[in-house]
């Protein structure tokens, strides 16, 4: 039997069973052992009782994604055994004193790894530590990394609790070695320690690196973790964090802060964004730099608050009445989440417009190992007026961008106005109405789209130029498709290539047209019943994507079913 | 400070397009006098408004300004103040803007005690949209939206502000411009959230609450007999309607402002002016935290 | 000289000069004389002082639109003379005691029709009555109709005021007869009296005819006139009208009323709709019938509150997060405004979804003569559950529509829920989460789009099948294009035909594709800098409209410049 | 009436998924008892909620329900009540839902005096979104959004309701279920807008305002010494915090309900049930009006 050098691992249980903590311990044990790892949790918005499933993969290569099946299942309650035992291929860890492994339906060769938790730990609650210890042993890793990690994790607790958990983990580790032997897995540890990050953390980190000075928000899953990351760090890094009374206040506060000269951001999910949308137009009209993060979840309406989806694209593109310039960016990886967040501030300030950074629950909430992030990001702020000139805040320019002024500067006083206004900012919507001037001001603002287009992340085809099938996607679906593409093209085959849309507005119609009109066949893989990405592409290029794999059940795309969809599209005449 | 002294210096190049006789003219003049009287510099003043006749004020006032969305002046002002607490942030608007659609923001701002001065031109009607009932229109009044008369009791903005924790609550009347100037000066000088509800008649759409009507219905608050630090007394005064007391009903000085409590502002001061980018040490400690 | 049988007439002055009243007097004099008439006012949102221009056309045929130039100008202040005198072709009525007609720049043949108002009326304020009287005389109409109308108009005023105004009108009428003679105009009066209506009044009337029982709204130009029409009629016709504290409350109140079984509607403009958008998704998810009217004005943001535009299409289509079924209708005439409003309630109830009726300021606020309206409109309400069954409010059906229940019915209690739910309405977003069920419920809801499609107004080409150029438009632009098409095709020529989009969602892609892909050349005429209609068409059909006449200066399309755009497109290779 | 008498009949098929020990269990039970005690029929009750743990209540309650949007329960309930005033419309939700994002609707509903019963499960935290500060979280409390402690003074919902014109204002505590049932019965029976602010501890996210904490801090209001028709007395009671008075602080009976004043409802009754379509006379008179 060949030794496996990757491991997929599920932890199942109820919300409140401590799955997040167990997952973090495992993830960090892997990452600190120099491995790559990826973990995604299906969770619920009810605090206790809902079923939670953490799905993890670890190995030496970065190209990892949510696994279809676990090699190893850690079941923290009976429900998890009943639901997930049938999916495990190598073995199942559980407290055999309290739970019963179903005899039927197990995969051939899957081993019963029941743990005598009551013998190994002081209380049943420590089953997590026991199981984590055992899992680390079965992954073929040493105990030291886990041990150090648990020391840290329980630093805030009493010495008794810390020691008891450490002992439980050690007991689990040793028991697994003695009682279970090897599962034929040995993860290739020993590389440098790696960072672990979620998409939302990366967004927050990118914002901080870019000099974000003001963050206002209202709690909403799955955007709240940005708030949770900022809140305890705000005073350390010179960011004012304000929890607002609602999303309308949150976005308007950010606009006020930006008007006062601070780089400002807010974040929310679909329902909150709906409430913010009027103010997106305000930022557009007053030419106020603003970054808004929209983390999509299952819709419509309250929908599936803790499930993933990609169906807010039209809401974001259509936000607010009238025509005004804005940029829409969609990172596809955690690293891009970081980089695009930082870039968003430059676009917002250089173009003096709202920039919408669109993520999805899967991208924002899953954790993975990342590397190569530099926090020394480029910062460019666009033109500022020099005092003493004949100041026209909204001077008509070729680029559409006019020199800014910030309250506190002498001699540059002006009023930003949501009504149509002239170059000085004085309103021309009423008595001084002037259709010619109005058209000039509209054209000036809309010209900024050209300026923004030049700053957007590039749009390019990945994989072999002449593949049989071009996959089209955005957001969190990308890493999976990239992975599948590599699998399908193994051995130098040119079956599949991949177009991931990262710049959504202004739309890169030239690049996308070039790619799609020279493709042989296209398959869109997107998380929207309305195929919103397909529609946007057709809107801007005329190209109709005939094959579509649309998923809107709240779960991410999984390798197996996605592969089947790709094979089907490949098979089609 | 004390740079500008002439109220005329506070006029923008645009002359007010309010109806002749509109109370808002008086409010604008008083605000200009108050700012010049306090010796403020235009560069340090930010006037934020929503949408409405009254909300057009920043366009006629020479300082930094933000003429924002209907009902959203307070959040915009909040963000600006938090980004740069050195600014004198004055919020101006109407009863519809502030007490109707903006009610939630108004009262949350009051409890927050950010140092904002909120001046409401309360004409008890929606002026700009041509005369519908507002949250302060009196019972029974016929408007374009209530042809058979208003059937909701008007709110009492002073009482609500007091109940929400505002630390300065006053009322002024645009026909008493001198008093209004003094009230504005006190409100701007107050450290914390201040509300000045200004009777500012709409001569076009409000046929009940006219100058004539107010004549016998307002009276200057007797400063000697009223203890403006007493919440219960202020609430009693706020409930008086015949006559409506004009002046400062309440001022409480012992509540710290929000910005004086915010950990970031305490440490860094105005964040709007901080240089951007993380220091090498900050970068390292942040990266480290993800290991 | 041939006698003219149509008249274009402008009334210019300041807001507060009583232009609306003068305009109404003239319009109704024409309509009651059996003529067709059309009038549009460019106005401002400041109450006094802003320049206002009423533009009217009258004649014997219905196909009328905003005139480029006035035959007759009625100038109520000096500003109007200075601005508009140069445009008049036949003559200019004004108070010669107070104002001065510029000598230069008048059109050849244009007559100075200065009125000695101080001699003809008691006070200068009565210049309006004098001028209206004179204009009626110059239009070749008798005095009786105007006289009767003024009696009505001033019914509420004191007898003195009434008599004085009547006398002033008569004096103006007589003076014109004596002093000016004929302008060569004689409008062919004598037909049956015609109704005069604005688009917003037609929408309100259509709603009332359809049994709308609840209307909640927050004032916003240019939607407020629906409120102003309903408010004084509500108690008479059994409609509860509630002014809400904001648009969010307005739309949610309408949803509550609909849940309780009432046909419910709300209306607003772009900024208010942005605030409503979250609730549109709520109606979609809870399958609550709801009609929302969105009357577009100049954007973005507060924009041009009293000016027309057609740039809220993407906001309407993209409203709220996630995918859910909705219908979007856009009337193009006042008659359609009536009919579509009534139809909207049937679609909303039969499909249990939000229906968005999109208008624009021009369509909603202009007045014109209408005929042939029957208030006996078809009313269909979709399936209701019978008590006693095993009730599943969201039963999965082929049509996607499930039988409704209404609070008060015994045995059919259920909870409408914005979270994803099962057929009974019980939430499945949390503990009872179920991806298969979720997909079924999404598919069920989305199937209603098919059901809705069958109920939408037809999409068809107007004019000669094989014309050289196909014009594409929506909303208020239609009557003008229809008029120009007829002019261009005079004498049996087949130069131009016309596709007006009235059903925007579900999009009639088959019809539109058939038409556009068989057209020779296409020109879109739309009021949006972003060419939103062109984009929508391409999104759903792939068809790219190469020629575009886009206008976003706040003014409606005018015949002259539009004709030039058409000729240019016709001229293009 | 008096059709259902067993509180169990008011249970839906779905059992509550609140955390064990959550105060909301007690509120649900009390509401079921109150409805059965009043002899209401499930078909005539509509329970409307927003979003939050507390707002899940309608799903566990057997009657008509509407689990709407975060912060928007009051407007939905308003529309339903205006369409059919015969319904008993009860609004349930949380402090975040009602006093945070929903503040404006709440106070406008109070001034409107529509006959709604508003039951707020006030756990002084955002429960469902895992523990951020709400409008009633106490100063200094560390939450996930305020790791250095809350720096905004909490609102006093009772005082605000009183100031806005609510005609029935009460407080209950989920550890005093019998009293809660009585308060709910009084609130539902009251004709006009009634607020019941319920202390309903979140055992998962609020580590300050626990059952232990409340034990010494609540006391039943002495009905004999307190005049519940006296606004000033009610306001004084609303300001008391040590202990917090439980029971009915205020009830005013002389303010007509909104629905009793609405011209349409006076003339036609519940419009939801009216037949659709205009009569020939109505059609004619309408068409005539456009001539
Ligand atoms: C979201 C939104 N809703 C409605 C409007 C329309 N609107 C403009 S001003 C106004 C009310 C103005 O009333 P108030 O604030 O009292 O100001 P006033 O004109 O009386 O001074 C309304 C409803 C708007 N601009 N935006
Ligand atoms: C528009 C919108 N913003 C934010 C949210 C996220 N959200 C759901 S519940 C909730 C707060 C719940 O607090 P509360 O009303 O006090 O209820 P509790 O859970 O404490 O009972 C928030 C912010 C949402 N669903 N919709
Ligand atoms: S309409 Fe009323 S509020 Fe507006 S400017 Fe005129 S008088 Fe003032
Ligand atoms: S999290 Fe708090 S409010 Fe929510 S169910 Fe648990 S205890 Fe109750
Ligand atoms: Mg007002
Ligand atoms: Mg709460």
PDB file of C-alpha atoms in Angstrom, chain A residues 28 31-32 152 193-198 201-202 205 208-214 229 233-246 248-250 252-263 278-279 282 286 288 321 349 373-377 379 381 405-419 426-427 430-432, chain B residues 3-4 12-14 17 41-48 50-51 56 58-84 87 101 104-106 108-109 111-112 114 128 258 262-265 267-269 271-291:
ATOM      1  CA  UNK A  28      -2.843  25.065  12.836  1.00  0.00           C
ATOM      2  CA  UNK A  31       0.053  24.709   8.941  1.00  0.00           C
ATOM      3  CA  UNK A  32       2.755  24.890  11.592  1.00  0.00           C
ATOM      4  CA  UNK A 152      -1.239  28.836  23.509  1.00  0.00           C
ATOM      5  CA  UNK A 193       5.328  27.333   9.335  1.00  0.00           C
ATOM      6  CA  UNK A 194       2.543  28.733   7.224  1.00  0.00           C
ATOM      7  CA  UNK A 195      -0.055  31.398   7.947  1.00  0.00           C
ATOM      8  CA  UNK A 196      -3.712  30.434   8.166  1.00  0.00           C
ATOM      9  CA  UNK A 197      -6.337  32.936   7.182  1.00  0.00           C
ATOM     10  CA  UNK A 198      -9.974  33.236   6.189  1.00  0.00           C
ATOM     11  CA  UNK A 201      -9.504  38.140   7.663  1.00  0.00           C
ATOM     12  CA  UNK A 202      -7.566  38.683   4.464  1.00  0.00           C
ATOM     13  CA  UNK A 205      -5.793  42.731   6.732  1.00  0.00           C
ATOM     14  CA  UNK A 208      -5.394  47.738   7.278  1.00  0.00           C
ATOM     15  CA  UNK A 209      -2.296  47.476   5.106  1.00  0.00           C
ATOM     16  CA  UNK A 210      -3.813  50.029   2.720  1.00  0.00           C
ATOM     17  CA  UNK A 211      -4.334  52.507   5.537  1.00  0.00           C
ATOM     18  CA  UNK A 212      -8.036  52.069   6.153  1.00  0.00           C
ATOM     19  CA  UNK A 213      -8.733  54.475   9.019  1.00  0.00           C
ATOM     20  CA  UNK A 214     -12.461  54.084   9.466  1.00  0.00           C
ATOM     21  CA  UNK A 229     -11.230  40.948  13.483  1.00  0.00           C
ATOM     22  CA  UNK A 233      -7.189  45.663  16.718  1.00  0.00           C
ATOM     23  CA  UNK A 234      -8.676  49.070  15.970  1.00  0.00           C
ATOM     24  CA  UNK A 235      -6.964  51.157  18.605  1.00  0.00           C
ATOM     25  CA  UNK A 236      -3.640  49.421  18.050  1.00  0.00           C
ATOM     26  CA  UNK A 237      -3.530  50.279  14.347  1.00  0.00           C
ATOM     27  CA  UNK A 238      -5.217  53.678  14.242  1.00  0.00           C
ATOM     28  CA  UNK A 239      -8.545  52.595  12.807  1.00  0.00           C
ATOM     29  CA  UNK A 240     -11.792  53.980  14.184  1.00  0.00           C
ATOM     30  CA  UNK A 241     -14.319  51.180  14.328  1.00  0.00           C
ATOM     31  CA  UNK A 242     -17.929  52.184  14.778  1.00  0.00           C
ATOM     32  CA  UNK A 243     -20.767  49.746  15.139  1.00  0.00           C
ATOM     33  CA  UNK A 244     -23.717  51.573  13.626  1.00  0.00           C
ATOM     34  CA  UNK A 245     -27.422  51.392  14.457  1.00  0.00           C
ATOM     35  CA  UNK A 246     -28.147  49.887  11.039  1.00  0.00           C
ATOM     36  CA  UNK A 248     -27.860  52.762   6.353  1.00  0.00           C
ATOM     37  CA  UNK A 249     -26.014  54.504   9.135  1.00  0.00           C
ATOM     38  CA  UNK A 250     -22.953  52.318   8.600  1.00  0.00           C
ATOM     39  CA  UNK A 252     -23.314  56.911   5.484  1.00  0.00           C
ATOM     40  CA  UNK A 253     -20.848  57.108   8.346  1.00  0.00           C
ATOM     41  CA  UNK A 254     -18.181  55.698   6.074  1.00  0.00           C
ATOM     42  CA  UNK A 255     -19.067  58.336   3.489  1.00  0.00           C
ATOM     43  CA  UNK A 256     -18.789  61.053   6.117  1.00  0.00           C
ATOM     44  CA  UNK A 257     -15.415  59.752   7.241  1.00  0.00           C
ATOM     45  CA  UNK A 258     -14.194  59.584   3.653  1.00  0.00           C
ATOM     46  CA  UNK A 259     -15.383  63.135   3.064  1.00  0.00           C
ATOM     47  CA  UNK A 260     -13.277  64.125   6.059  1.00  0.00           C
ATOM     48  CA  UNK A 261     -10.272  62.490   4.415  1.00  0.00           C
ATOM     49  CA  UNK A 262     -10.033  59.055   5.998  1.00  0.00           C
ATOM     50  CA  UNK A 263      -9.847  55.867   3.976  1.00  0.00           C
ATOM     51  CA  UNK A 278     -29.091  54.423  -1.884  1.00  0.00           C
ATOM     52  CA  UNK A 279     -25.830  55.644  -0.365  1.00  0.00           C
ATOM     53  CA  UNK A 282     -24.552  59.203  -2.998  1.00  0.00           C
ATOM     54  CA  UNK A 286     -20.517  63.343  -4.521  1.00  0.00           C
ATOM     55  CA  UNK A 288     -16.527  60.298  -2.361  1.00  0.00           C
ATOM     56  CA  UNK A 321     -30.890  54.843  -9.080  1.00  0.00           C
ATOM     57  CA  UNK A 349      -9.385  57.390  -4.049  1.00  0.00           C
ATOM     58  CA  UNK A 373       1.624  38.235   1.506  1.00  0.00           C
ATOM     59  CA  UNK A 374       3.469  41.514   1.738  1.00  0.00           C
ATOM     60  CA  UNK A 375       1.810  44.080   3.954  1.00  0.00           C
ATOM     61  CA  UNK A 376       3.819  46.780   2.225  1.00  0.00           C
ATOM     62  CA  UNK A 377       1.131  47.477  -0.375  1.00  0.00           C
ATOM     63  CA  UNK A 379      -0.795  53.330  -1.810  1.00  0.00           C
ATOM     64  CA  UNK A 381      -4.457  58.612  -3.450  1.00  0.00           C
ATOM     65  CA  UNK A 405     -10.079  69.024  -0.736  1.00  0.00           C
ATOM     66  CA  UNK A 406     -10.556  67.902   2.823  1.00  0.00           C
ATOM     67  CA  UNK A 407     -12.284  69.791   5.637  1.00  0.00           C
ATOM     68  CA  UNK A 408      -9.678  71.634   7.637  1.00  0.00           C
ATOM     69  CA  UNK A 409      -7.847  72.912   4.557  1.00  0.00           C
ATOM     70  CA  UNK A 410      -8.005  76.665   4.320  1.00  0.00           C
ATOM     71  CA  UNK A 411      -9.495  78.300   1.257  1.00  0.00           C
ATOM     72  CA  UNK A 412     -10.854  75.124  -0.289  1.00  0.00           C
ATOM     73  CA  UNK A 413     -14.260  75.113   1.357  1.00  0.00           C
ATOM     74  CA  UNK A 414     -16.902  73.433  -0.787  1.00  0.00           C
ATOM     75  CA  UNK A 415     -20.144  71.544  -0.306  1.00  0.00           C
ATOM     76  CA  UNK A 416     -20.571  68.021  -1.587  1.00  0.00           C
ATOM     77  CA  UNK A 417     -24.089  67.725  -2.925  1.00  0.00           C
ATOM     78  CA  UNK A 418     -26.301  64.811  -3.876  1.00  0.00           C
ATOM     79  CA  UNK A 419     -28.272  67.025  -6.231  1.00  0.00           C
ATOM     80  CA  UNK A 426     -23.223  74.400  -6.306  1.00  0.00           C
ATOM     81  CA  UNK A 427     -26.507  72.722  -7.039  1.00  0.00           C
ATOM     82  CA  UNK A 430     -33.288  73.696  -9.065  1.00  0.00           C
ATOM     83  CA  UNK A 431     -33.477  77.338  -9.909  1.00  0.00           C
ATOM     84  CA  UNK A 432     -30.118  77.309 -11.615  1.00  0.00           C
TER      85      UNK A 432
ATOM     86  CA  UNK B   3     -10.201  84.461  12.332  1.00  0.00           C
ATOM     87  CA  UNK B   4     -13.491  85.488  10.795  1.00  0.00           C
ATOM     88  CA  UNK B  12     -21.479  81.353   0.088  1.00  0.00           C
ATOM     89  CA  UNK B  13     -21.731  82.769  -3.398  1.00  0.00           C
ATOM     90  CA  UNK B  14     -25.204  81.341  -3.800  1.00  0.00           C
ATOM     91  CA  UNK B  17     -33.734  80.355  -2.927  1.00  0.00           C
ATOM     92  CA  UNK B  41     -12.824  79.468  11.017  1.00  0.00           C
ATOM     93  CA  UNK B  42     -14.816  78.327   7.977  1.00  0.00           C
ATOM     94  CA  UNK B  43     -12.191  75.719   7.199  1.00  0.00           C
ATOM     95  CA  UNK B  44     -12.893  73.985  10.503  1.00  0.00           C
ATOM     96  CA  UNK B  45     -16.652  73.924  10.159  1.00  0.00           C
ATOM     97  CA  UNK B  46     -18.510  71.162   8.388  1.00  0.00           C
ATOM     98  CA  UNK B  47     -22.237  71.607   7.870  1.00  0.00           C
ATOM     99  CA  UNK B  48     -24.046  68.418   6.980  1.00  0.00           C
ATOM    100  CA  UNK B  50     -30.164  65.834   4.413  1.00  0.00           C
ATOM    101  CA  UNK B  51     -32.762  66.714   1.777  1.00  0.00           C
ATOM    102  CA  UNK B  56     -30.402  73.323   1.245  1.00  0.00           C
ATOM    103  CA  UNK B  58     -25.113  74.238   3.431  1.00  0.00           C
ATOM    104  CA  UNK B  59     -25.216  75.519  -0.131  1.00  0.00           C
ATOM    105  CA  UNK B  60     -25.742  79.050   1.175  1.00  0.00           C
ATOM    106  CA  UNK B  61     -23.221  78.782   3.974  1.00  0.00           C
ATOM    107  CA  UNK B  62     -19.536  79.303   3.437  1.00  0.00           C
ATOM    108  CA  UNK B  63     -17.670  76.406   5.060  1.00  0.00           C
ATOM    109  CA  UNK B  64     -17.165  72.777   4.256  1.00  0.00           C
ATOM    110  CA  UNK B  65     -20.503  71.125   3.656  1.00  0.00           C
ATOM    111  CA  UNK B  66     -22.215  67.897   2.772  1.00  0.00           C
ATOM    112  CA  UNK B  67     -25.730  68.012   1.370  1.00  0.00           C
ATOM    113  CA  UNK B  68     -26.429  64.319   1.681  1.00  0.00           C
ATOM    114  CA  UNK B  69     -29.461  62.052   1.469  1.00  0.00           C
ATOM    115  CA  UNK B  70     -32.913  62.542   2.898  1.00  0.00           C
ATOM    116  CA  UNK B  71     -32.751  61.492   6.528  1.00  0.00           C
ATOM    117  CA  UNK B  72     -29.053  60.583   6.583  1.00  0.00           C
ATOM    118  CA  UNK B  73     -27.326  63.777   7.668  1.00  0.00           C
ATOM    119  CA  UNK B  74     -26.614  62.473  11.160  1.00  0.00           C
ATOM    120  CA  UNK B  75     -24.723  59.343  10.063  1.00  0.00           C
ATOM    121  CA  UNK B  76     -22.679  61.317   7.532  1.00  0.00           C
ATOM    122  CA  UNK B  77     -21.847  63.859  10.222  1.00  0.00           C
ATOM    123  CA  UNK B  78     -20.994  61.074  12.656  1.00  0.00           C
ATOM    124  CA  UNK B  79     -18.468  59.567  10.281  1.00  0.00           C
ATOM    125  CA  UNK B  80     -16.857  62.912   9.583  1.00  0.00           C
ATOM    126  CA  UNK B  81     -16.621  63.783  13.266  1.00  0.00           C
ATOM    127  CA  UNK B  82     -15.123  60.404  14.123  1.00  0.00           C
ATOM    128  CA  UNK B  83     -12.561  60.732  11.373  1.00  0.00           C
ATOM    129  CA  UNK B  84     -11.620  64.226  12.442  1.00  0.00           C
ATOM    130  CA  UNK B  87     -13.962  69.729  13.060  1.00  0.00           C
ATOM    131  CA  UNK B 101     -37.281  59.200   8.178  1.00  0.00           C
ATOM    132  CA  UNK B 104     -33.621  56.349  14.480  1.00  0.00           C
ATOM    133  CA  UNK B 105     -30.344  58.064  13.628  1.00  0.00           C
ATOM    134  CA  UNK B 106     -31.332  61.131  15.643  1.00  0.00           C
ATOM    135  CA  UNK B 108     -28.998  56.933  18.494  1.00  0.00           C
ATOM    136  CA  UNK B 109     -26.831  60.024  18.043  1.00  0.00           C
ATOM    137  CA  UNK B 111     -27.454  58.409  23.284  1.00  0.00           C
ATOM    138  CA  UNK B 112     -24.016  58.302  21.744  1.00  0.00           C
ATOM    139  CA  UNK B 114     -20.921  62.599  19.963  1.00  0.00           C
ATOM    140  CA  UNK B 128     -39.896  70.694  -0.487  1.00  0.00           C
ATOM    141  CA  UNK B 258     -18.209  59.547  22.518  1.00  0.00           C
ATOM    142  CA  UNK B 262     -13.154  55.942  21.750  1.00  0.00           C
ATOM    143  CA  UNK B 263      -9.931  53.986  22.265  1.00  0.00           C
ATOM    144  CA  UNK B 264      -8.547  54.779  18.826  1.00  0.00           C
ATOM    145  CA  UNK B 265      -9.212  58.501  19.025  1.00  0.00           C
ATOM    146  CA  UNK B 267      -4.589  57.136  21.269  1.00  0.00           C
ATOM    147  CA  UNK B 268      -4.202  58.614  17.806  1.00  0.00           C
ATOM    148  CA  UNK B 269      -6.306  61.777  17.620  1.00  0.00           C
ATOM    149  CA  UNK B 271      -7.299  59.512  12.150  1.00  0.00           C
ATOM    150  CA  UNK B 272      -8.126  61.362   8.932  1.00  0.00           C
ATOM    151  CA  UNK B 273      -4.736  62.984   9.087  1.00  0.00           C
ATOM    152  CA  UNK B 274      -2.601  59.973   9.953  1.00  0.00           C
ATOM    153  CA  UNK B 275      -0.042  58.819   7.387  1.00  0.00           C
ATOM    154  CA  UNK B 276      -1.052  55.622   5.605  1.00  0.00           C
ATOM    155  CA  UNK B 277       0.742  52.312   5.599  1.00  0.00           C
ATOM    156  CA  UNK B 278       1.906  50.018   8.359  1.00  0.00           C
ATOM    157  CA  UNK B 279       5.293  50.246   9.979  1.00  0.00           C
ATOM    158  CA  UNK B 280       7.665  47.276   9.548  1.00  0.00           C
ATOM    159  CA  UNK B 281       7.041  46.258  13.160  1.00  0.00           C
ATOM    160  CA  UNK B 282       3.295  46.401  12.684  1.00  0.00           C
ATOM    161  CA  UNK B 283       3.584  44.365   9.523  1.00  0.00           C
ATOM    162  CA  UNK B 284       5.596  41.741  11.257  1.00  0.00           C
ATOM    163  CA  UNK B 285       3.382  41.434  14.281  1.00  0.00           C
ATOM    164  CA  UNK B 286       0.313  41.163  12.094  1.00  0.00           C
ATOM    165  CA  UNK B 287       1.775  38.446   9.905  1.00  0.00           C
ATOM    166  CA  UNK B 288       3.005  36.648  12.981  1.00  0.00           C
ATOM    167  CA  UNK B 289      -0.528  36.595  14.399  1.00  0.00           C
ATOM    168  CA  UNK B 290      -1.658  34.367  11.557  1.00  0.00           C
ATOM    169  CA  UNK B 291       0.994  31.728  12.067  1.00  0.00           C
TER     170      UNK B 291
END
